[in-house]
Short mmCIF file of C-alpha atoms and ligand atoms in Angstrom, two decimals:
data_model
loop_
_atom_site.label_atom_id
_atom_site.label_comp_id
_atom_site.label_asym_id
_atom_site.label_seq_id
_atom_site.Cartn_x
_atom_site.Cartn_y
_atom_site.Cartn_z
CA MET A 275 -0.19 -0.22 0.08
CA PRO A 276 1.14 3.58 -0.67
CA ALA A 277 2.39 5.87 2.16
CA ASN A 278 0.27 8.42 3.57
CA ARG A 279 1.89 11.98 4.08
CA SER A 280 -0.25 14.26 6.25
CA LEU A 281 -0.11 16.89 8.92
CA ALA A 282 -0.57 15.81 12.43
CA LEU A 283 -1.10 16.81 15.90
CA VAL A 284 1.00 14.02 18.23
CA VAL A 285 -2.02 13.11 21.26
CA ARG A 286 -0.41 10.35 22.79
CA THR A 287 2.90 8.40 22.86
CA VAL A 288 4.01 5.21 24.22
CA ASP A 289 7.21 4.05 24.74
CA VAL A 290 7.42 0.20 23.39
CA PHE A 291 10.65 -2.61 22.88
CA GLU A 292 14.03 -0.63 23.82
CA THR A 293 13.82 2.31 21.47
CA SER A 294 10.76 2.54 19.72
CA THR A 295 7.31 4.21 20.02
CA VAL A 296 3.46 3.61 19.41
CA ALA A 297 2.30 7.59 18.50
CA THR A 298 -1.29 8.46 18.44
CA LEU A 299 -1.76 10.80 15.75
CA PHE A 300 -4.83 12.81 14.67
CA THR A 301 -4.03 13.86 11.67
CA ARG A 302 -5.60 16.35 9.06
CA GLU A 303 -6.27 13.93 5.81
CA MET A 304 -6.77 10.54 7.88
CA GLY A 305 -8.27 11.39 11.41
CA LYS A 306 -6.72 9.65 14.12
CA VAL A 307 -4.23 6.89 13.49
CA ALA A 308 -1.53 4.90 15.54
CA GLY A 309 1.95 4.26 14.23
CA LEU A 310 4.95 2.40 15.46
CA ALA A 311 8.03 4.38 14.73
CA LYS A 312 11.05 2.20 15.27
CA GLY A 313 13.75 3.61 17.01
CA ALA A 314 12.23 6.97 17.79
CA ARG A 315 14.21 7.16 21.19
CA ARG A 316 17.48 6.51 19.85
CA LEU A 317 19.83 9.58 20.50
CA LYS A 318 20.04 10.27 16.14
CA SER A 319 17.13 9.51 15.70
CA ALA A 320 15.24 10.21 12.35
CA PHE A 321 12.43 12.10 14.26
CA GLN A 322 14.03 14.34 16.24
CA GLY A 323 11.32 16.15 17.74
CA GLY A 324 8.79 15.05 15.67
CA LEU A 325 6.72 12.90 18.37
CA ASP A 326 6.80 15.59 20.93
CA LEU A 327 3.07 15.46 22.81
CA LEU A 328 1.14 18.36 21.42
CA GLY A 329 3.32 19.01 18.23
CA VAL A 330 2.64 19.40 15.15
CA SER A 331 4.56 17.51 12.72
CA ASP A 332 4.93 16.54 9.24
CA ILE A 333 4.39 12.73 9.24
CA VAL A 334 4.82 9.46 6.68
CA LEU A 335 2.92 6.84 7.63
CA LEU A 336 2.74 3.38 6.30
CA PRO A 337 -0.23 1.15 5.98
CA LYS A 338 0.45 -2.52 7.15
CA ALA A 339 -1.87 -5.27 5.85
CA SER A 340 -3.43 -7.18 8.61
CA GLU A 341 -3.41 -6.75 11.93
CA SER A 342 0.20 -5.42 12.55
CA LEU A 343 0.64 -1.69 13.55
CA ASP A 344 1.57 0.84 10.39
CA LEU A 345 4.78 2.30 10.52
CA LEU A 346 6.09 5.84 10.85
CA THR A 347 8.53 6.44 9.04
CA GLU A 348 9.14 10.13 9.06
CA ALA A 349 7.61 13.09 11.65
CA ALA A 350 8.91 16.23 10.91
CA PRO A 351 8.25 19.26 13.59
CA VAL A 352 6.03 21.90 11.70
CA GLU A 353 4.53 23.66 14.56
CA ARG A 354 5.29 23.99 18.63
CA PHE A 355 3.24 25.71 20.78
CA PRO A 356 5.37 27.83 23.45
CA CYS A 357 2.74 28.34 25.81
CA LEU A 358 2.31 25.03 26.91
CA ARG A 359 6.15 25.16 28.16
CA ARG A 360 5.44 28.29 30.15
CA ASP A 361 2.10 27.56 31.54
CA LEU A 362 0.82 24.80 33.34
CA ALA A 363 -2.43 25.68 33.02
CA ALA A 364 -2.48 26.08 29.35
CA LEU A 365 -0.36 22.57 29.27
CA TYR A 366 -3.45 20.95 30.82
CA ALA A 367 -6.02 22.64 28.40
CA GLY A 368 -3.79 21.18 25.83
CA TYR A 369 -3.80 17.58 27.47
CA TYR A 370 -7.84 18.14 27.02
CA ILE A 371 -7.66 19.00 23.52
CA ALA A 372 -5.57 15.73 22.96
CA GLU A 373 -8.24 13.53 25.22
CA LEU A 374 -11.13 14.92 23.67
CA LEU A 375 -9.24 14.05 19.62
CA THR A 376 -8.15 10.63 20.91
CA ASP A 377 -11.32 9.79 22.63
CA LEU A 378 -14.30 11.70 20.76
CA THR A 379 -13.06 10.59 17.20
CA ASP A 380 -12.60 6.96 15.31
CA TYR A 381 -9.40 6.00 13.88
CA HIS A 382 -9.35 7.09 9.86
CA ASP A 383 -12.41 9.26 10.12
CA PRO A 384 -11.18 12.58 9.15
CA HIS A 385 -12.00 15.62 10.25
CA PRO A 386 -9.56 18.61 9.22
CA ARG A 387 -11.98 21.08 10.44
CA LEU A 388 -11.29 20.03 14.10
CA PHE A 389 -8.02 19.41 13.03
CA ASP A 390 -7.52 23.28 11.87
CA ALA A 391 -9.32 24.09 15.13
CA ALA A 392 -7.20 21.70 17.58
CA ARG A 393 -4.31 24.23 16.25
CA ILE A 394 -5.89 27.58 16.26
CA THR A 395 -7.04 26.56 19.94
CA LEU A 396 -3.48 25.53 20.80
CA ARG A 397 -1.86 28.64 19.63
CA HIS A 398 -4.44 30.54 21.75
CA LEU A 399 -3.81 28.69 25.42
CA GLY A 400 -1.49 30.94 26.89
CA ASP A 401 -4.19 33.70 27.46
CA ALA A 402 -5.42 33.00 30.22
CA GLY A 403 -8.61 35.26 30.10
CA LEU A 404 -9.93 33.86 26.88
CA ARG A 405 -8.88 30.24 27.41
CA PRO A 406 -11.87 29.10 29.48
CA ARG A 407 -13.80 30.33 26.38
CA ARG A 408 -11.12 28.70 23.58
CA VAL A 409 -11.77 25.20 25.36
CA LEU A 410 -15.32 25.50 25.75
CA ARG A 411 -15.60 26.56 21.70
CA PHE A 412 -13.33 23.40 21.40
CA GLU A 413 -15.73 20.69 22.99
CA LEU A 414 -18.17 22.55 20.83
CA ALA A 415 -16.50 21.60 17.69
CA CYS A 416 -15.53 18.32 18.33
CA LEU A 417 -19.57 17.59 19.29
CA ARG A 418 -20.41 19.51 16.46
CA GLU A 419 -17.90 17.42 14.23
CA ILE A 420 -19.03 14.04 15.45
CA GLY A 421 -22.91 15.07 14.66
CA LEU A 422 -23.84 15.60 18.47
CA MET A 423 -24.01 18.95 18.98
CA PRO A 424 -27.32 19.61 21.49
CA THR A 425 -29.95 21.39 19.96
CA LEU A 426 -30.38 25.13 21.92
CA ASP A 427 -33.47 26.77 20.12
CA ARG A 428 -35.50 23.51 19.25
CA CYS A 429 -36.65 20.98 21.53
CA SER A 430 -34.78 17.31 20.65
CA GLN A 431 -37.50 15.28 20.93
CA CYS A 432 -40.49 17.04 19.01
CA GLY A 433 -38.73 20.00 17.19
CA GLU A 434 -41.01 22.67 18.94
CA PRO A 435 -38.98 25.83 19.51
CA THR A 436 -37.60 26.01 23.00
CA THR A 437 -36.68 29.77 22.64
CA GLY A 438 -39.28 31.40 25.01
CA GLY A 439 -39.03 31.98 28.81
CA GLU A 440 -36.88 32.62 31.22
CA SER A 441 -35.03 29.58 31.77
CA VAL A 442 -35.13 26.38 29.29
CA ALA A 443 -35.25 22.42 30.08
CA PHE A 444 -32.14 20.41 28.77
CA GLY A 445 -31.07 16.76 28.59
CA PRO A 446 -27.29 16.27 28.09
CA ALA A 447 -27.75 12.67 27.64
CA THR A 448 -31.15 13.27 25.28
CA GLY A 449 -29.63 15.69 22.48
CA GLY A 450 -29.94 19.30 23.86
CA THR A 451 -32.99 21.54 24.94
CA LEU A 452 -36.33 19.97 26.42
CA CYS A 453 -39.70 21.40 25.71
CA PRO A 454 -42.41 21.13 28.75
CA ALA A 455 -44.37 18.27 26.82
CA CYS A 456 -41.32 16.22 26.08
CA ARG A 457 -39.34 16.77 29.73
CA PRO A 458 -41.37 14.75 32.13
CA GLY A 459 -39.72 11.17 32.15
CA GLN A 460 -36.39 11.77 30.62
CA PRO A 461 -33.16 11.17 32.39
CA HIS A 462 -31.09 13.73 33.93
CA VAL A 463 -32.61 17.05 33.07
CA ALA A 464 -31.17 20.10 34.12
CA THR A 465 -32.58 23.87 33.67
CA LEU A 466 -30.84 26.17 32.20
CA ALA A 467 -31.18 30.18 32.50
CA ARG A 468 -32.01 31.40 29.26
CA ARG A 469 -28.32 33.69 29.13
CA THR A 470 -26.63 30.27 30.15
CA VAL A 471 -28.14 28.46 26.50
CA ASP A 472 -27.60 31.86 25.09
CA SER A 473 -23.88 31.88 26.11
CA VAL A 474 -23.24 28.10 24.67
CA ARG A 475 -24.88 29.61 21.46
CA ALA A 476 -22.34 32.17 20.83
CA LEU A 477 -19.58 30.00 21.93
CA ALA A 478 -20.55 27.31 18.86
CA SER A 479 -20.38 29.78 16.90
CA PRO A 480 -18.69 31.92 14.32
CA GLY A 481 -17.84 35.62 14.53
CA ASP A 482 -16.55 37.17 17.64
CA GLU A 483 -19.69 37.19 19.92
CA TRP A 484 -17.90 34.17 22.13
CA ARG A 485 -15.15 36.62 22.46
CA ASN A 486 -17.05 39.77 23.41
CA ARG A 487 -19.86 38.34 24.89
CA GLU A 488 -20.45 39.37 28.42
CA MET A 489 -20.24 36.65 30.88
CA ALA A 490 -19.91 36.29 34.60
CA GLY A 491 -17.81 33.79 36.35
CA SER A 492 -21.22 32.31 37.40
CA ASP A 493 -22.40 32.42 33.70
CA LEU A 494 -19.36 30.66 32.62
CA ALA A 495 -19.77 27.99 35.22
CA SER A 496 -22.89 26.68 34.32
CA VAL A 497 -21.67 27.01 30.82
CA ARG A 498 -19.12 25.19 32.00
CA GLN A 499 -21.16 22.53 33.43
CA ALA A 500 -23.92 22.31 30.33
CA VAL A 501 -21.16 20.97 28.02
CA GLY A 502 -19.20 19.24 30.60
CA ALA A 503 -22.40 17.44 30.97
CA VAL A 504 -22.53 16.78 27.14
CA VAL A 505 -19.27 15.65 26.97
CA SER A 506 -18.85 13.36 29.95
CA HIS A 507 -22.10 11.71 28.30
CA VAL A 508 -20.85 10.96 24.94
CA LEU A 509 -17.23 9.79 26.21
CA GLY A 510 -19.24 7.53 29.11
CA ARG A 511 -17.04 9.12 32.00
CA ARG A 512 -15.68 12.32 32.97
CA PRO A 513 -12.54 13.34 30.99
CA ARG A 514 -9.51 12.18 32.74
CA VAL A 515 -7.95 15.95 32.62
CA TRP A 516 -11.08 17.67 34.28
CA PRO A 517 -9.52 17.60 37.64
CA TYR A 518 -6.63 19.90 36.82
CA LEU A 519 -7.98 21.94 34.29
CA GLY A 520 -9.30 24.31 37.23
CA ALA A 521 -12.87 24.58 35.78
ZN1 LIG B 235 -40.48 18.23 22.61
#
């Protein structure tokens, strides 16, 4: 089979044998892949920094027939994110990006827009003021890409508009907002303030509202909780990095 070249974000590495590494990569063109990099940990390896966690590299993957691992034959660093070295909070946010890409996407299922979103998010994680919003925006981009973005203006069950009223029922396990008729009997339903729903919508939308919108700490915490509940439901567990996010 022919070799595949792609830009890739390194999302996980595991040392194997004496000098080799198995790298999980979120590539722009092929989606998530895993490959064996032979001799990657030798002092003078061909991979020289190309498999550093949370770096973007230009990689070549040689698909293997049958059940053996694909082979990584090249990985050359293309972009590093200096804020991740300087700032522990930024680094943990970066780990969270990696966890979402690893655990929310399937192997060989390309999502180039998500790759681009991850790259832009990682570039800007050093900005402590906007970091929580950027992380939320990335979570919502993941949910949209995998087809699990919660509905915010319609009932997730019957499609009736849910845009009236000061608050609205929200089912993280049932696909979004719920009208009063559909709410009874649904599991894990929370009541969200209208401004929380509007903030989620702003964070999920293009344009600059996500950046400029007034959001008090308590608003942001409510958004964090609502989006986090959806992510946890999709993962089937709480994200591993959460205790370190300070969210
Ligand atoms: Zn309904």
